[in-house]
Amino acid sequence: MSHFVIKPLEDAPEIRSALSELLIETVASGGSVSFMHPLALNDAEAFWQDSLGAAARGERIVLGAFDGDNLIGTVTLLLKLPPNQPHRAEIAKMMTRLSHRHRGVATALLRAAEALAIAHGRALLVLDTAVDDGAAPLYERSGFQLSGIIPDYALKPHGGLTGTMIYWKRIGAAAA
């Protein structure tokens, strides 16, 4: 297993570039992360500029996993939710470089996001993942419970519909 470091990301050109490369690779390999293939570099960079801007405002936390200087994975913890949901957070945009999959990167990112959610006073995490080629086994190993499946929820990056699986997990004191 590679040694890697996980840390919150801030907006910088080299970070946006690395995140954009990861997003384009993920979409090209069929990852259902809200974008269609082919994903233009400008669109990927614009997404990350907006996302990192939201992080700077405290609305989310974008975590990066690094192997040396190389970004090998990311996950986003969404904190800014409607006023009636201050107790929960959402996991979004979980991605790992193809070259680093099945090495514990996603699990470590998920654990770090969960710890940050607890530190921010959250007691419930939610997420969704594609039925086709999603990360359901990872989430289930990490204690998330399946609420249900919505069929034909989104287009797959290369076309065709896929359902989404909705998961939840009590965390912190609520989990005890």
One Martini backbone bead per residue (centre of mass of N, CA, C, O) as a GRO file, in nm:
protein
  176
    1MET     BB    1   0.098   0.035   0.021
    2SER     BB    2   0.059   0.354   0.001
    3HIS     BB    3   0.158   0.661   0.098
    4PHE     BB    4  -0.066   0.906   0.242
    5VAL     BB    5  -0.215   1.236   0.233
    6ILE     BB    6  -0.462   1.427   0.413
    7LYS     BB    7  -0.619   1.738   0.291
    8PRO     BB    8  -0.719   2.039   0.271
    9LEU     BB    9  -0.833   2.250   0.014
   10GLU     BB   10  -0.713   2.514  -0.185
   11ASP     BB   11  -0.708   2.777  -0.393
   12ALA     BB   12  -0.511   2.676  -0.675
   13PRO     BB   13  -0.383   2.615  -0.974
   14GLU     BB   14  -0.259   2.327  -0.906
   15ILE     BB   15  -0.517   2.215  -0.777
   16ARG     BB   16  -0.717   2.256  -1.008
   17SER     BB   17  -0.558   2.086  -1.210
   18ALA     BB   18  -0.560   1.816  -1.054
   19LEU     BB   19  -0.869   1.796  -1.022
   20SER     BB   20  -0.934   1.805  -1.325
   21GLU     BB   21  -0.784   1.549  -1.407
   22LEU     BB   22  -0.946   1.361  -1.221
   23LEU     BB   23  -1.226   1.420  -1.337
   24ILE     BB   24  -1.170   1.339  -1.630
   25GLU     BB   25  -1.083   1.048  -1.567
   26THR     BB   26  -1.344   0.958  -1.427
   27VAL     BB   27  -1.538   1.012  -1.664
   28ALA     BB   28  -1.387   0.844  -1.883
   29SER     BB   29  -1.428   0.573  -1.685
   30GLY     BB   30  -1.754   0.619  -1.582
   31GLY     BB   31  -1.795   0.824  -1.368
   32SER     BB   32  -2.066   0.932  -1.154
   33VAL     BB   33  -2.014   1.305  -1.131
   34SER     BB   34  -2.220   1.498  -1.325
   35PHE     BB   35  -2.074   1.417  -1.598
   36MET     BB   36  -1.976   1.427  -1.936
   37HIS     BB   37  -1.855   1.263  -2.213
   38PRO     BB   38  -1.655   1.487  -2.280
   39LEU     BB   39  -1.450   1.674  -2.062
   40ALA     BB   40  -1.374   1.986  -2.031
   41LEU     BB   41  -1.133   2.165  -1.886
   42ASN     BB   42  -1.294   2.427  -1.833
   43ASP     BB   43  -1.526   2.284  -1.677
   44ALA     BB   44  -1.355   2.162  -1.454
   45GLU     BB   45  -1.229   2.426  -1.350
   46ALA     BB   46  -1.495   2.570  -1.283
   47PHE     BB   47  -1.593   2.373  -1.074
   48TRP     BB   48  -1.344   2.399  -0.877
   49GLN     BB   49  -1.363   2.699  -0.831
   50ASP     BB   50  -1.642   2.688  -0.698
   51SER     BB   51  -1.581   2.477  -0.478
   52LEU     BB   52  -1.337   2.630  -0.345
   53GLY     BB   53  -1.503   2.882  -0.283
   54ALA     BB   54  -1.698   2.738  -0.088
   55ALA     BB   55  -1.475   2.655   0.107
   56ALA     BB   56  -1.380   2.945   0.182
   57ARG     BB   57  -1.688   2.995   0.305
   58GLY     BB   58  -1.771   2.713   0.467
   59GLU     BB   59  -1.967   2.510   0.284
   60ARG     BB   60  -1.707   2.328   0.249
   61ILE     BB   61  -1.497   2.029   0.204
   62VAL     BB   62  -1.190   1.973   0.037
   63LEU     BB   63  -1.031   1.674  -0.016
   64GLY     BB   64  -0.692   1.545  -0.029
   65ALA     BB   65  -0.491   1.294  -0.179
   66PHE     BB   66  -0.139   1.220  -0.126
   67ASP     BB   67   0.144   1.120  -0.334
   68GLY     BB   68   0.318   1.330  -0.239
   69ASP     BB   69   0.249   1.562  -0.501
   70ASN     BB   70   0.012   1.368  -0.577
   71LEU     BB   71  -0.306   1.358  -0.673
   72ILE     BB   72  -0.532   1.065  -0.586
   73GLY     BB   73  -0.775   1.217  -0.426
   74THR     BB   74  -1.133   1.287  -0.349
   75VAL     BB   75  -1.352   1.481  -0.125
   76THR     BB   76  -1.678   1.606  -0.033
   77LEU     BB   77  -1.810   1.825   0.225
   78LEU     BB   78  -2.132   1.916   0.284
   79LEU     BB   79  -2.258   2.196   0.491
   80LYS     BB   80  -2.454   2.363   0.314
   81LEU     BB   81  -2.776   2.366   0.427
   82PRO     BB   82  -3.066   2.380   0.517
   83PRO     BB   83  -3.202   2.510   0.810
   84ASN     BB   84  -3.337   2.207   0.878
   85GLN     BB   85  -3.006   2.075   0.843
   86PRO     BB   86  -2.761   2.116   1.074
   87HIS     BB   87  -2.705   1.787   1.139
   88ARG     BB   88  -2.590   1.761   0.843
   89ALA     BB   89  -2.415   1.586   0.574
   90GLU     BB   90  -2.239   1.557   0.259
   91ILE     BB   91  -2.127   1.330   0.022
   92ALA     BB   92  -1.891   1.414  -0.247
   93LYS     BB   93  -1.681   1.356  -0.499
   94MET     BB   94  -1.565   1.063  -0.518
   95MET     BB   95  -1.210   1.018  -0.598
   96THR     BB   96  -0.982   0.793  -0.779
   97ARG     BB   97  -0.722   0.703  -0.912
   98LEU     BB   98  -0.667   0.438  -1.105
   99SER     BB   99  -0.367   0.382  -0.990
  100HIS     BB  100  -0.508   0.390  -0.664
  101ARG     BB  101  -0.686   0.164  -0.647
  102HIS     BB  102  -0.719  -0.052  -0.382
  103ARG     BB  103  -0.545   0.128  -0.126
  104GLY     BB  104  -0.742   0.314   0.079
  105VAL     BB  105  -0.817   0.602  -0.009
  106ALA     BB  106  -1.130   0.621   0.014
  107THR     BB  107  -1.148   0.536   0.307
  108ALA     BB  108  -0.976   0.769   0.421
  109LEU     BB  109  -1.152   0.997   0.313
  110LEU     BB  110  -1.412   0.916   0.457
  111ARG     BB  111  -1.301   0.934   0.747
  112ALA     BB  112  -1.219   1.233   0.733
  113ALA     BB  113  -1.501   1.343   0.672
  114GLU     BB  114  -1.636   1.233   0.925
  115ALA     BB  115  -1.460   1.384   1.131
  116LEU     BB  116  -1.539   1.668   1.028
  117ALA     BB  117  -1.839   1.645   1.077
  118ILE     BB  118  -1.818   1.611   1.381
  119ALA     BB  119  -1.657   1.880   1.430
  120HIS     BB  120  -1.931   2.028   1.298
  121GLY     BB  121  -2.189   1.884   1.447
  122ARG     BB  122  -2.254   1.620   1.305
  123ALA     BB  123  -2.498   1.320   1.288
  124LEU     BB  124  -2.533   1.308   0.962
  125LEU     BB  125  -2.489   1.109   0.672
  126VAL     BB  126  -2.497   1.156   0.313
  127LEU     BB  127  -2.548   0.967  -0.001
  128ASP     BB  128  -2.462   0.892  -0.345
  129THR     BB  129  -2.479   0.618  -0.591
  130ALA     BB  130  -2.432   0.434  -0.846
  131VAL     BB  131  -2.544   0.139  -0.960
  132ASP     BB  132  -2.338   0.166  -1.187
  133ASP     BB  133  -2.022   0.151  -1.072
  134GLY     BB  134  -2.026   0.207  -0.784
  135ALA     BB  135  -1.951   0.248  -0.412
  136ALA     BB  136  -2.123   0.058  -0.226
  137PRO     BB  137  -1.918  -0.128  -0.080
  138LEU     BB  138  -1.767   0.094   0.066
  139TYR     BB  139  -2.009   0.213   0.226
  140GLU     BB  140  -2.094  -0.049   0.369
  141ARG     BB  141  -1.817  -0.097   0.514
  142SER     BB  142  -1.861   0.207   0.655
  143GLY     BB  143  -2.186   0.196   0.764
  144PHE     BB  144  -2.384   0.234   0.548
  145GLN     BB  145  -2.728   0.285   0.467
  146LEU     BB  146  -2.980   0.174   0.274
  147SER     BB  147  -3.271   0.333   0.155
  148GLY     BB  148  -3.248   0.337  -0.174
  149ILE     BB  149  -3.377   0.333  -0.516
  150ILE     BB  150  -3.336   0.529  -0.810
  151PRO     BB  151  -3.441   0.519  -1.111
  152ASP     BB  152  -3.319   0.688  -1.369
  153TYR     BB  153  -3.147   0.947  -1.251
  154ALA     BB  154  -2.895   0.929  -1.462
  155LEU     BB  155  -2.645   0.986  -1.666
  156LYS     BB  156  -2.401   0.845  -1.812
  157PRO     BB  157  -2.105   0.953  -1.944
  158HIS     BB  158  -2.171   0.749  -2.217
  159GLY     BB  159  -2.458   0.682  -2.163
  160GLY     BB  160  -2.732   0.623  -2.023
  161LEU     BB  161  -2.899   0.491  -1.757
  162THR     BB  162  -2.903   0.542  -1.394
  163GLY     BB  163  -2.914   0.472  -1.084
  164THR     BB  164  -2.963   0.548  -0.732
  165MET     BB  165  -2.803   0.531  -0.414
  166ILE     BB  166  -2.920   0.577  -0.084
  167TYR     BB  167  -2.734   0.700   0.199
  168TRP     BB  168  -2.667   0.642   0.560
  169LYS     BB  169  -2.514   0.795   0.874
  170ARG     BB  170  -2.440   0.775   1.192
  171ILE     BB  171  -2.260   1.008   1.402
  172GLY     BB  172  -2.105   1.008   1.673
  173ALA     BB  173  -2.322   1.031   1.926
  174ALA     BB  174  -2.555   0.909   1.741
  175ALA     BB  175  -2.407   0.620   1.713
  176ALA     BB  176  -2.422   0.524   2.029
   0.00000   0.00000   0.00000
